[in-house]
mmCIF file with all atom_site columns, C-alpha atoms in Angstrom:
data_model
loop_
_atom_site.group_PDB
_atom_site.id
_atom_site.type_symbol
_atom_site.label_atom_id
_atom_site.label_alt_id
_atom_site.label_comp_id
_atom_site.label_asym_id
_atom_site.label_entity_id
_atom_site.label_seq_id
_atom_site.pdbx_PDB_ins_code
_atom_site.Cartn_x
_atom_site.Cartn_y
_atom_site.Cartn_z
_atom_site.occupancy
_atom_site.B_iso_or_equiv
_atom_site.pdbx_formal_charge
_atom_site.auth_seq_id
_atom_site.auth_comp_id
_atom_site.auth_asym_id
_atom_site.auth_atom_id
_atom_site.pdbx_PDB_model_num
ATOM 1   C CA . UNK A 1 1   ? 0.000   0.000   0.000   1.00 48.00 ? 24  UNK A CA 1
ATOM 2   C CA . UNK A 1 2   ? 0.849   3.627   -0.786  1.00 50.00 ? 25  UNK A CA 1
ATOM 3   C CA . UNK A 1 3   ? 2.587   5.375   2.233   1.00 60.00 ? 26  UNK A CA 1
ATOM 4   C CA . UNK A 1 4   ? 1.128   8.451   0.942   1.00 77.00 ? 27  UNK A CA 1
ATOM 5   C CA . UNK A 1 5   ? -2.371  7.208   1.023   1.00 89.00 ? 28  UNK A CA 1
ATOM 6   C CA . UNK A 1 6   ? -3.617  5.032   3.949   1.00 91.00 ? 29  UNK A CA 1
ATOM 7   C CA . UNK A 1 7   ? -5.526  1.648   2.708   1.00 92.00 ? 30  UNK A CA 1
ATOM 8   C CA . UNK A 1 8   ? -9.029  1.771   3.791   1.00 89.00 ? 31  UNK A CA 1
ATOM 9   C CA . UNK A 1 9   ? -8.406  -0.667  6.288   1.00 92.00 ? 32  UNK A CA 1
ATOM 10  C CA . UNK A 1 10  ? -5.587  1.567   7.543   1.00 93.00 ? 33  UNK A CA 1
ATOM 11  C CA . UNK A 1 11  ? -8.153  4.874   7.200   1.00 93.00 ? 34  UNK A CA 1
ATOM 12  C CA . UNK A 1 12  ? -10.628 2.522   9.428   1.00 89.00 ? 35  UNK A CA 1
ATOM 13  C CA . UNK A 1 13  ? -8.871  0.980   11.793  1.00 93.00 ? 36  UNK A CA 1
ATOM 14  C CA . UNK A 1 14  ? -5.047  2.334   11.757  1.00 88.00 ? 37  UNK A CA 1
ATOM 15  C CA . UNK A 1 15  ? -3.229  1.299   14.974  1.00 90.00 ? 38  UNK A CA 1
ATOM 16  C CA . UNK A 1 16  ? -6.066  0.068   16.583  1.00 95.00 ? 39  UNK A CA 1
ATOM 17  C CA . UNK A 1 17  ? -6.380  -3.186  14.514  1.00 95.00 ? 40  UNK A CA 1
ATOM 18  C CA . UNK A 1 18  ? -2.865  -3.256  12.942  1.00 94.00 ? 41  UNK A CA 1
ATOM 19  C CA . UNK A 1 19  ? -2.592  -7.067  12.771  1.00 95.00 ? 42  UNK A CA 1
ATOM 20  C CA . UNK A 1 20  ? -6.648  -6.631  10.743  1.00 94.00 ? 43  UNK A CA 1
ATOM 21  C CA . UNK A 1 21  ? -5.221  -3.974  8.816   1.00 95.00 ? 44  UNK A CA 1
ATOM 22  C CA . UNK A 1 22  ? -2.470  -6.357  7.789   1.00 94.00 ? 45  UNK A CA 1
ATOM 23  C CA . UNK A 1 23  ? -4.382  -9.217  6.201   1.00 95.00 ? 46  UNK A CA 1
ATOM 24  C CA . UNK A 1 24  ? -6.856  -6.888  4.513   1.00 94.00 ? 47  UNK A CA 1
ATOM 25  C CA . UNK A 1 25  ? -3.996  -4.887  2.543   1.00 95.00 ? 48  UNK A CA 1
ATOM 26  C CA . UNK A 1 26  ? -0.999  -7.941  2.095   1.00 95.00 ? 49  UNK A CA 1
ATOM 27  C CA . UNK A 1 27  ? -2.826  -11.132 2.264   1.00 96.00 ? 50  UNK A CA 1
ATOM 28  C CA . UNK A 1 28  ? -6.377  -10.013 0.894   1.00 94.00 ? 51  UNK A CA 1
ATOM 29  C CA . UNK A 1 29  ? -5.239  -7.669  -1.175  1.00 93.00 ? 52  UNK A CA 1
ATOM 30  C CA . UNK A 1 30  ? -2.070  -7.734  -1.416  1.00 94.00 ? 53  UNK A CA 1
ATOM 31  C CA . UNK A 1 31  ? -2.134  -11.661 -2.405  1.00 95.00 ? 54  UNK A CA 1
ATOM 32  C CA . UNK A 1 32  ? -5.968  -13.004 -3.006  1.00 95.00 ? 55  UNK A CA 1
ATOM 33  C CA . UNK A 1 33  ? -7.550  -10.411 -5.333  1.00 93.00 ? 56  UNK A CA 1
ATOM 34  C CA . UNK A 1 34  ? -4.651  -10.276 -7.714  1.00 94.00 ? 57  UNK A CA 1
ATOM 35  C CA . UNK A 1 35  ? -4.109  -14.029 -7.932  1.00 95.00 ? 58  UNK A CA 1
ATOM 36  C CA . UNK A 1 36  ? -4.233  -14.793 -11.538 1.00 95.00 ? 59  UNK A CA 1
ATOM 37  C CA . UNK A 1 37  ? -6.422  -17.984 -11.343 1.00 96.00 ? 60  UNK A CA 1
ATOM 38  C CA . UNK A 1 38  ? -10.084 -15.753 -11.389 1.00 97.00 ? 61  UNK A CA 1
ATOM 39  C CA . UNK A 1 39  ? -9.890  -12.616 -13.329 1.00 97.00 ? 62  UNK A CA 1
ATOM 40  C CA . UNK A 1 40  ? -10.721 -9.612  -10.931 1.00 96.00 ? 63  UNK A CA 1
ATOM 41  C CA . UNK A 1 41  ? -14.239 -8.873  -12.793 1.00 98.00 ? 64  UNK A CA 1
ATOM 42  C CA . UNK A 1 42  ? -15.007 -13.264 -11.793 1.00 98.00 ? 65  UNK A CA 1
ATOM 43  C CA . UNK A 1 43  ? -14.071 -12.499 -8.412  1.00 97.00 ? 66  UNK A CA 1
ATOM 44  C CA . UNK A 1 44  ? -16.235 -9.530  -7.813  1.00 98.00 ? 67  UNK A CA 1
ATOM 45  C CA . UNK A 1 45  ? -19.256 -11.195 -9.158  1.00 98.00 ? 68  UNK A CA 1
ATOM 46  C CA . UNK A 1 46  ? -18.573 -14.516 -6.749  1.00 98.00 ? 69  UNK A CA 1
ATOM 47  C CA . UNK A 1 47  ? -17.691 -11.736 -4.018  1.00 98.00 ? 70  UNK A CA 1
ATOM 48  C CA . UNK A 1 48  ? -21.014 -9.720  -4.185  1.00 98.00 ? 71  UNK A CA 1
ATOM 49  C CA . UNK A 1 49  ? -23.092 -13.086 -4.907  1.00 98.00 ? 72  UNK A CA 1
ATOM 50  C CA . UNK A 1 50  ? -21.597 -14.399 -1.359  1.00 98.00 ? 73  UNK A CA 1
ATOM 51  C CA . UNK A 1 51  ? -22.513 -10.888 0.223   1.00 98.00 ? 74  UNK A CA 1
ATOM 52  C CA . UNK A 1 52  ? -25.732 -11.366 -1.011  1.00 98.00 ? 75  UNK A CA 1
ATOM 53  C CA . UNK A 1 53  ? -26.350 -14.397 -0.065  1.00 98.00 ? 76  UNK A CA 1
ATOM 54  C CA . UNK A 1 54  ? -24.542 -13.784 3.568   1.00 97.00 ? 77  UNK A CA 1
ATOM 55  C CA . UNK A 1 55  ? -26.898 -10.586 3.985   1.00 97.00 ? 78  UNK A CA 1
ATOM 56  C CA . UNK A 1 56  ? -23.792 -8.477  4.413   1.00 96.00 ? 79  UNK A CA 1
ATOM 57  C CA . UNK A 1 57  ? -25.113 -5.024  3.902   1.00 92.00 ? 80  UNK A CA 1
ATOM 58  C CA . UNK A 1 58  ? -21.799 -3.359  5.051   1.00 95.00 ? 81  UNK A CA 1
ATOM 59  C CA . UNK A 1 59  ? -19.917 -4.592  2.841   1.00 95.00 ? 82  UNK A CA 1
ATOM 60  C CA . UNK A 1 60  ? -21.816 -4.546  -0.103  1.00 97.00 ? 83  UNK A CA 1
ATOM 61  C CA . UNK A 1 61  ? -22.047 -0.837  -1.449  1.00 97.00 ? 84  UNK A CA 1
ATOM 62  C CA . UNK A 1 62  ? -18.108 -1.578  -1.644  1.00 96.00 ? 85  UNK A CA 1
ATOM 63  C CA . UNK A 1 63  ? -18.018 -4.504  -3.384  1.00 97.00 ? 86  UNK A CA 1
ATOM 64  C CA . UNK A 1 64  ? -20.886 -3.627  -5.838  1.00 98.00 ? 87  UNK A CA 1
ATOM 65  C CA . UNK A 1 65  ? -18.594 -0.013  -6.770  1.00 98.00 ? 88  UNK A CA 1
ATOM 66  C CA . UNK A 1 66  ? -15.876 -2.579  -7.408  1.00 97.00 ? 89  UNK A CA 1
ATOM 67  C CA . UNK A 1 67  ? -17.659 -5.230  -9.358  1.00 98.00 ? 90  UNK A CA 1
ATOM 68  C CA . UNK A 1 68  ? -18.615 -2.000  -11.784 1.00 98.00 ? 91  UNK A CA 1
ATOM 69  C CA . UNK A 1 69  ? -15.026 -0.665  -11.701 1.00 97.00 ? 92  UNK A CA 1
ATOM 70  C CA . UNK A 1 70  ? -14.060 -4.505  -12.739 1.00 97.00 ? 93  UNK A CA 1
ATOM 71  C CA . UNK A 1 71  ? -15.713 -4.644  -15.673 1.00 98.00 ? 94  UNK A CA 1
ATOM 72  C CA . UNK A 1 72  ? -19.173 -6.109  -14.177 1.00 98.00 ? 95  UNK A CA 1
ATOM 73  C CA . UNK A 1 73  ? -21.708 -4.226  -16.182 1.00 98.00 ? 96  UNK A CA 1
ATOM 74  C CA . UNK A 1 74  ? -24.794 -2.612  -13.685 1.00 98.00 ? 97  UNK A CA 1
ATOM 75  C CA . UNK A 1 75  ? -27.469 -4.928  -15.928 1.00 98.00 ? 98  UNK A CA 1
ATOM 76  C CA . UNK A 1 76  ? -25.054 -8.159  -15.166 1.00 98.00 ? 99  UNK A CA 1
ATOM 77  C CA . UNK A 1 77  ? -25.335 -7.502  -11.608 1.00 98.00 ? 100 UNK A CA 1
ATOM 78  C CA . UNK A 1 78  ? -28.921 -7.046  -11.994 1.00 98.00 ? 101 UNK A CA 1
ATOM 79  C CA . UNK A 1 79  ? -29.595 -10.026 -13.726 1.00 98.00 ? 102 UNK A CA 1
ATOM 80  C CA . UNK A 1 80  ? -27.241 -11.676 -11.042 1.00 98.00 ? 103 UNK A CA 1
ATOM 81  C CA . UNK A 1 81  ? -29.626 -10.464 -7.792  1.00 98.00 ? 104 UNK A CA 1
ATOM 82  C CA . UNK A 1 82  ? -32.640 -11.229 -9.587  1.00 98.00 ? 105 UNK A CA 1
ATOM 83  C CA . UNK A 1 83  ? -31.158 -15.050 -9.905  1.00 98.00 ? 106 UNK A CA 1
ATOM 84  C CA . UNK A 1 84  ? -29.898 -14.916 -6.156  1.00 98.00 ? 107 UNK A CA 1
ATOM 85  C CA . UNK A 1 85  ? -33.553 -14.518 -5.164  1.00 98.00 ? 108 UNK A CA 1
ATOM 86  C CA . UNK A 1 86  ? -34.403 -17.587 -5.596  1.00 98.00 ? 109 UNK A CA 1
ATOM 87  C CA . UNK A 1 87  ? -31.388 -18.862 -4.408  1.00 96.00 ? 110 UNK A CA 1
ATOM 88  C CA . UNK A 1 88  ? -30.670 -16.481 -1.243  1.00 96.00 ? 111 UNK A CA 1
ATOM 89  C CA . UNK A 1 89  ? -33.531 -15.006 -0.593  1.00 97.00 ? 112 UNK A CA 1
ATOM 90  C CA . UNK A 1 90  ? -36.271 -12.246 -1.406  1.00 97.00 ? 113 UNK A CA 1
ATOM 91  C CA . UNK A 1 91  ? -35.269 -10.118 1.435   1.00 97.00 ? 114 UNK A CA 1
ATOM 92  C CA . UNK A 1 92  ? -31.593 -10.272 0.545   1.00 97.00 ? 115 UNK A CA 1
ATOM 93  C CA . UNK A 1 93  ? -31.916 -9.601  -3.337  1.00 98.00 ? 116 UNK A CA 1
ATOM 94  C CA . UNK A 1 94  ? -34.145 -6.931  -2.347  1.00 98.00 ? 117 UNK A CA 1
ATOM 95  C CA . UNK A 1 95  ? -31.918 -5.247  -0.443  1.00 97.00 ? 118 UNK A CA 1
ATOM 96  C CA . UNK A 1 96  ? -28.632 -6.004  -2.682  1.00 98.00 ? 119 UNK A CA 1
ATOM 97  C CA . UNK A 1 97  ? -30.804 -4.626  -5.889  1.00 98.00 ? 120 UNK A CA 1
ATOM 98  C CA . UNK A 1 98  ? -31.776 -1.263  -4.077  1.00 98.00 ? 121 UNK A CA 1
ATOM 99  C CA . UNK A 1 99  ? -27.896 -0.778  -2.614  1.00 98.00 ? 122 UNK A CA 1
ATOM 100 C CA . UNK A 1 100 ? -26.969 -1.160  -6.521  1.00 98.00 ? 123 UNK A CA 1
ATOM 101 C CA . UNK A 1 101 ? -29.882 1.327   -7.897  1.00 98.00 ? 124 UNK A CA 1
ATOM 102 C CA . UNK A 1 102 ? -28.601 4.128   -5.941  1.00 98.00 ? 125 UNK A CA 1
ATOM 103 C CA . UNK A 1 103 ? -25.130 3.322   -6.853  1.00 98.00 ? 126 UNK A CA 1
ATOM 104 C CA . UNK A 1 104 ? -26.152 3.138   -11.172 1.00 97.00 ? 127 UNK A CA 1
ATOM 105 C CA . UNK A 1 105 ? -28.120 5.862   -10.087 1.00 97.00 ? 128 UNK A CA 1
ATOM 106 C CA . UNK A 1 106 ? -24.787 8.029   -8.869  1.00 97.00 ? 129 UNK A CA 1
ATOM 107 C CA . UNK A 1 107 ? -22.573 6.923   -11.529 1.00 95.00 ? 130 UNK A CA 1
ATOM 108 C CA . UNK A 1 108 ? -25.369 7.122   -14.332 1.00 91.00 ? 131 UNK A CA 1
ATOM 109 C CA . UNK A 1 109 ? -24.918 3.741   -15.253 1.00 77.00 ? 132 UNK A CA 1
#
C-alpha cells in the first residue's frame, strides 16, 4: 500500500487493529484479489453473490462499486440479484438490488 495514502483498512482501523489492517492490505489484497487464477471482474461477481447471499449489507455498497469498476456491467449484476432470489432469498436480493440502484443511479450507469 501507498505510504502516501492510507488503505481503507488503515483509514478505518489504523493502529487500533494493525494485525486486521495487515491481512486486509498484504494477504487479501495484497495476495488473493490479484491471484491470476479468477480474473478480478469473476471475483467480484462470486464476491457480491456471497454478500448477497450472507446478507452483508456493510460490505456490499463496496463490493458492488468494485464489481462496476471490474468490468461487471450494472445490468449483469442485476440479472445476477434477480437469480440470487431464488437462491438467497427475497429479502436479501431486495436489499442487494436497491444498494446497486442508488449506486447506477450516482454513476449514471
Amino acid at each position: 500500500m501507498s505510504e502516501d495514502k492510507p488503505s481503507g483498512a488503515q483509514a478505518m482501523f489504523g493502529d487500533f487493529a494493525p494485525e486486521l489492517v495487515h491481512f486486509t492490505d498484504e494477504v487479501l489484497f495484497g495476495q488473493v484479489w490479484p491471484d491470476e487464477g479468477l480474473s478480478r471482474r469473476d471475483r467480484s461477481l462470486v464476491t457480491v453473490a456471497a454478500l448477497v447471499a450472507l446478507y452483508r449489507g456493510n460490505e456490499l455498497p463496496f463490493h458492488l462499486k468494485t464489481a462496476l469498476d471490474n468490468g461487471l456491467t450494472a445490468e449483469e449484476l442485476k440479472q445476477a440479484i434477480t437469480h440470487l432470489a431464488f437462491c438467497a432469498g427475497w429479502p436479501n436480493a431486495m436489499t442487494a438490488m436497491s444498494v446497486l440502484k442508488r449506486i447506477a443511479g450516482e454513476r449514471g450507469s
